[in-house]
Tab-separated table of C-alpha atoms in Angstrom:
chain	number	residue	atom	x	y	z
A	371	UNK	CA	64.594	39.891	-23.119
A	372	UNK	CA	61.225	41.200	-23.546
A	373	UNK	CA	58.862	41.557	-19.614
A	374	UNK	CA	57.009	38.499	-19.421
A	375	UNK	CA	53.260	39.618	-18.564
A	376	UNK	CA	51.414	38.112	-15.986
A	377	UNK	CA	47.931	37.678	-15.414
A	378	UNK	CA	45.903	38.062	-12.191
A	379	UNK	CA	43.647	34.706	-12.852
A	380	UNK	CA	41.734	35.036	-9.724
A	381	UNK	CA	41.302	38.729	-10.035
A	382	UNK	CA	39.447	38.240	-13.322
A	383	UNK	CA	37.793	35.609	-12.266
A	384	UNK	CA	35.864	36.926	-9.177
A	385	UNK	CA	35.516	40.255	-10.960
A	386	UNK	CA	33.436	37.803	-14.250
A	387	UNK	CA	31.561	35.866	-10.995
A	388	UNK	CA	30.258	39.254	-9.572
A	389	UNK	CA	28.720	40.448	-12.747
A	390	UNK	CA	27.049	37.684	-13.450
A	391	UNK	CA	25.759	37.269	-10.183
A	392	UNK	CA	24.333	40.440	-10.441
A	393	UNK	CA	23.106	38.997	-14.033
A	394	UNK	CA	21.553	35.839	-11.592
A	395	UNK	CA	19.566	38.265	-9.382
A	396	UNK	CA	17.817	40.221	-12.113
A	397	UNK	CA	16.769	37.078	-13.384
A	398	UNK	CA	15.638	35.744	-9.856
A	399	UNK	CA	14.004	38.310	-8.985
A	400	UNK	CA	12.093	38.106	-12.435
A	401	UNK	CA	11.378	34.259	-11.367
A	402	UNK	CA	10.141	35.513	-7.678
A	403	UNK	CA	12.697	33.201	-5.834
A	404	UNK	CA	14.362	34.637	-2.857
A	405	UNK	CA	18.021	32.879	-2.373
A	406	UNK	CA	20.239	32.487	0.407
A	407	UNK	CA	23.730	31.669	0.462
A	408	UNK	CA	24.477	29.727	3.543
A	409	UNK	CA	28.315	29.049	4.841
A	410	UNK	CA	29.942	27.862	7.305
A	411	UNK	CA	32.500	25.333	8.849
A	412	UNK	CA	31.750	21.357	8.282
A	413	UNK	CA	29.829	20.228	10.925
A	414	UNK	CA	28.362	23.580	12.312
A	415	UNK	CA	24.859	22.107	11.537
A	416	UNK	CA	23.963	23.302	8.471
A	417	UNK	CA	21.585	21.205	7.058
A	418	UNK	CA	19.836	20.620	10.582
A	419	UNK	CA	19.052	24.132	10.857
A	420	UNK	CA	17.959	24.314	7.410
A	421	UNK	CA	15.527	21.313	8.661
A	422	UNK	CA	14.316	23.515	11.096
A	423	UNK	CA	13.555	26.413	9.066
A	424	UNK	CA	12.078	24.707	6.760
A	425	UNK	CA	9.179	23.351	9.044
A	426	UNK	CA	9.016	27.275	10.433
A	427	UNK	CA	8.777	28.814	7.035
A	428	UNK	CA	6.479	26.128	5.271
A	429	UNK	CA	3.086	27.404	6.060
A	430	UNK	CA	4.067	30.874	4.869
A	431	UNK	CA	5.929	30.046	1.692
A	432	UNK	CA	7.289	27.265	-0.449
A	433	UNK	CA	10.429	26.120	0.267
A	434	UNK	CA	13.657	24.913	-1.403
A	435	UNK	CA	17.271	23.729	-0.737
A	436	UNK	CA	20.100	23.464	-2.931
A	437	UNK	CA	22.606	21.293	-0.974
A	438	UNK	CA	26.209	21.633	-2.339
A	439	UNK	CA	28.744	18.855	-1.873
A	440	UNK	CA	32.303	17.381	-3.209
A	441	UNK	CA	29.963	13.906	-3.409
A	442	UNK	CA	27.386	12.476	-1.396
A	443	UNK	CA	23.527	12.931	-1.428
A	444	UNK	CA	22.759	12.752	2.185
A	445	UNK	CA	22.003	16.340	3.021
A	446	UNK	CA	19.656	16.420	0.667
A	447	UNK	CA	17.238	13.459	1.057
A	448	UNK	CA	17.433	14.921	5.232
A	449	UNK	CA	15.842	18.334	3.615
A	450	UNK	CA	13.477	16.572	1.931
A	451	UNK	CA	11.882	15.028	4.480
A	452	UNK	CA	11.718	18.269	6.518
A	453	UNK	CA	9.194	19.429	3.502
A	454	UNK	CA	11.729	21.235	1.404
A	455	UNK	CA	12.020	20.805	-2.522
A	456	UNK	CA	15.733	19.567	-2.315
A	457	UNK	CA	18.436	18.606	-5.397
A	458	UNK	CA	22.194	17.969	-4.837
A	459	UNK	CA	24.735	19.503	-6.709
A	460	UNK	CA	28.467	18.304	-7.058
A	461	UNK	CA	30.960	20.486	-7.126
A	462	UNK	CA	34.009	18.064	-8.710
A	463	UNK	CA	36.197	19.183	-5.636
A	464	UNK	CA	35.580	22.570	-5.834
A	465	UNK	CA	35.639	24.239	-3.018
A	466	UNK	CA	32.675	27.139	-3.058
A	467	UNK	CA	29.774	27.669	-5.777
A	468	UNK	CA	29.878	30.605	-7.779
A	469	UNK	CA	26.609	32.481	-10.011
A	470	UNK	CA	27.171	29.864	-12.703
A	471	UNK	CA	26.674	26.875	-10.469
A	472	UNK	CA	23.752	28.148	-9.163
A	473	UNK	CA	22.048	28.956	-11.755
A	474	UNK	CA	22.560	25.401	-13.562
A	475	UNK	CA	21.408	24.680	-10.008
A	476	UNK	CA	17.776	26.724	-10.103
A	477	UNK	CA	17.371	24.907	-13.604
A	478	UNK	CA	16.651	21.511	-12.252
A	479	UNK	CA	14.390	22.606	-9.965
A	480	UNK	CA	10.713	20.917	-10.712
A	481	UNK	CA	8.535	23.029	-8.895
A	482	UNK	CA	8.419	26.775	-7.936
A	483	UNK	CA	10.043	27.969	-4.573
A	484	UNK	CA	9.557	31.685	-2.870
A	485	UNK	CA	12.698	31.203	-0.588
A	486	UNK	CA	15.649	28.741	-1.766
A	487	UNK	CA	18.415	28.330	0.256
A	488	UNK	CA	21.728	26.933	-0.799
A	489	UNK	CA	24.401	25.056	1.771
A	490	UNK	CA	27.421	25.947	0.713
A	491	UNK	CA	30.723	24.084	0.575
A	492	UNK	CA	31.587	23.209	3.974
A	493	UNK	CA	34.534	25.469	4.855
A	494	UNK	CA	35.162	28.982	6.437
A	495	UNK	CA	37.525	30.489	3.745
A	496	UNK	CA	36.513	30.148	-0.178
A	497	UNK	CA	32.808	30.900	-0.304
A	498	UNK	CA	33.092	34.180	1.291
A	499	UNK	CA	35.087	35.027	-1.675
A	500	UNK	CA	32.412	34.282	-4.504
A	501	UNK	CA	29.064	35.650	-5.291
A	502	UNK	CA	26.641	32.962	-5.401
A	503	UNK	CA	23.802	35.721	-6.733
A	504	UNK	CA	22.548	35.187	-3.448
A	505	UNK	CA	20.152	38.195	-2.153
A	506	UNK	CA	21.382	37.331	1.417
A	507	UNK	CA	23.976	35.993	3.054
A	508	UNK	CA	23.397	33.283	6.375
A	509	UNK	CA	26.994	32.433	8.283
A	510	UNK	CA	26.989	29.665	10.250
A	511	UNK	CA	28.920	29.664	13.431
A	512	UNK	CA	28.877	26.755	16.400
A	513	UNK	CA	29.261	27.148	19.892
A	514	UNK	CA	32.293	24.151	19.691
A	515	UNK	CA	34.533	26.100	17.076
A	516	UNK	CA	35.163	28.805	19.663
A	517	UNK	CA	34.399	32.324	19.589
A	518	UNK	CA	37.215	33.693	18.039
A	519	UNK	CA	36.713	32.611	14.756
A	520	UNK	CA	35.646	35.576	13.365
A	521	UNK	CA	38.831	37.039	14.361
A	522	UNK	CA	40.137	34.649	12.240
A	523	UNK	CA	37.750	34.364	9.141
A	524	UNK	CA	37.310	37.907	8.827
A	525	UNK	CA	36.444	37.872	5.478
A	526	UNK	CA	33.472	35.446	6.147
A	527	UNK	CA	32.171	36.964	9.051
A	528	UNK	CA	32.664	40.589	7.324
A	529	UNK	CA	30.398	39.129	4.157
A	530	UNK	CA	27.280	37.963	6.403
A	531	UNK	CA	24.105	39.919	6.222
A	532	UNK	CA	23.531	37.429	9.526
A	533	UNK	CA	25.304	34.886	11.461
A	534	UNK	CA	23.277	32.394	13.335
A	535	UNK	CA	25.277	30.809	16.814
A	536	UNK	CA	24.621	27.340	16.506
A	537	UNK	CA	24.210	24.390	18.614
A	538	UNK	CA	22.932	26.515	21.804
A	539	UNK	CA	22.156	24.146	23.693
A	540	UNK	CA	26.046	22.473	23.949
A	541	UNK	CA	26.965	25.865	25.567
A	542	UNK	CA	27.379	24.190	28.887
A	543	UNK	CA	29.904	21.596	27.686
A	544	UNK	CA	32.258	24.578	26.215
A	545	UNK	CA	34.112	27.476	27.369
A	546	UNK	CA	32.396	29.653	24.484
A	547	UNK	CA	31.308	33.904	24.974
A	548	UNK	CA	28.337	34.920	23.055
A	549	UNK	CA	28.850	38.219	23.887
A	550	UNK	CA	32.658	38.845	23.099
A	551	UNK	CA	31.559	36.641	19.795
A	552	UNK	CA	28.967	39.133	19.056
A	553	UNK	CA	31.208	41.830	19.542
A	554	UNK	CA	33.726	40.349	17.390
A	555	UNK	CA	31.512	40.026	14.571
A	556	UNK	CA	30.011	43.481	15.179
A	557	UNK	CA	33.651	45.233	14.934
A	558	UNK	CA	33.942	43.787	11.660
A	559	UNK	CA	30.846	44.654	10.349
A	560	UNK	CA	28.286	46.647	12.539
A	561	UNK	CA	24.918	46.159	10.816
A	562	UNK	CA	24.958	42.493	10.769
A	563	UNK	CA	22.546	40.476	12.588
A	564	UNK	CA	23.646	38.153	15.595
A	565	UNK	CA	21.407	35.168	16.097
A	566	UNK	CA	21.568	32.518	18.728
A	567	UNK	CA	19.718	29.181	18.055
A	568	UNK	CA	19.228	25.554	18.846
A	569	UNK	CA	18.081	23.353	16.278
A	570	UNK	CA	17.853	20.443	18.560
A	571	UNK	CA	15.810	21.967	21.048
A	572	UNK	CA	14.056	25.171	19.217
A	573	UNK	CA	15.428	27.743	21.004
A	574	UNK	CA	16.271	30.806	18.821
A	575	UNK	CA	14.742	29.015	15.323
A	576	UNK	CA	11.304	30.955	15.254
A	577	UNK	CA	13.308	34.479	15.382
A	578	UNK	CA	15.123	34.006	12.592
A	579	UNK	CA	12.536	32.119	10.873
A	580	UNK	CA	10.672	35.331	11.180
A	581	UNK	CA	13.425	37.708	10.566
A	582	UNK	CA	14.188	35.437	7.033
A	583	UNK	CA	10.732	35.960	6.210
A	584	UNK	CA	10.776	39.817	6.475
A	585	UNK	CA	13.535	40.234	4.517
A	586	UNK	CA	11.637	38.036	1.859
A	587	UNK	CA	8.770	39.835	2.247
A	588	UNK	CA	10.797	43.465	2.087
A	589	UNK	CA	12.358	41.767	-1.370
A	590	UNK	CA	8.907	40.868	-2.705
A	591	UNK	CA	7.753	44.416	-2.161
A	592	UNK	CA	10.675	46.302	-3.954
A	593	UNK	CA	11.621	43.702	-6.487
């Protein structure tokens, strides 16, 4: 009987995703659009600290937010009235965007943005795995999920260029270490930033405001 062959399917597949994100950056950065991939749990406050950077960033640069769902439009009329250019894309139960999505995503924008930022697919496990041609990567993490998740989600914590601690100010109410959680994320990948922020009350939202905006501004320069 002759070997039956098998295919890796979701070998091929992520290796086709990263080379044409790579093929989605060239042509961003020909467009001058700056994009962020932003990930994260359900619930971890995604699209309220998006809010909030988008009323830090606006007097610098133009804003927009690409808010990914399985259905629903919610997230994105909430962006919209922060001052971001918003749309809403469906993913047909998908679990994670990849290069493609996006880019039918930037298409149906209406008017130019320096800095778009996507929100992911709620979940802590398939959009590490895919390249969203993203030229930086924002994890998500909240103060109730516990600190050992990146223990557990090393992939996702591994792929940030930055993780921003949500929800600050609920610290009190939960038995949560910033430190050991920093150190966590740190052992798996050394350079990445740690950020610690409140949407609700502020706290933390201006420092990575401005750290977002130098790495835009180090982009602009080199691009």
């Amino acid at each position: 009987m002759d070997e039956v062959r098998t295919v890796e399917l979701k070998e091929s597949i992520i290796k086709n995703n990263d080379a044409d994100a790579d093929k989605l950056r060239g042509e961003l950065d020909d467009m001058g659009v700056f994009y962020i991939n932003v990930m994260s749990s359900p619930g971890s406050g995604k699209t309220t600290l998006l809010c909030a950077l988008t009323k830090a960033l606006k007097d610098r640069c133009r804003i927009g937010v690409m808010e990914a769902d399985i259905d629903g439009d919610v997230d994105a009329y909430t962006v919209r009235q922060a001052g971001a250019e918003s749309i809403q894309l469906h993913t047909g139960g998908m679990c994670h965007l990849d290069a493609d999505m996006s880019r039918q995503g930037f298409k149906e924008f209406k008017t130019g943005a320096d800095i778009v930022f996507l929100e992911n697919i709620g979940n802590l496990v398939c959009p590490a795995e895919f390249d969203t041609g993203a030229h930086l990567r924002l994890v998500l993490l909240s103060i109730p999920e516990g600190d050992d998740k990146p223990l557990k989600y090393s992939l996702m914590f591994s792929s940030g260029d930055a993780v921003a601690i949500t929800k600050l100010d609920t610290a009190k109410y939960f038995d949560f270490d910033v430190e050991k959680c920093k150190e966590y994320i740190k052992r798996l990948k050394p350079d990445t930033e740690v950020f610690t922020v409140s949407a609700r009350s502020g706290e933390g939202v201006e420092r990575l405001a401005d750290w977002i905006y130098s790495k835009y501004a180090e982009w602009k320069v080199k691009k």
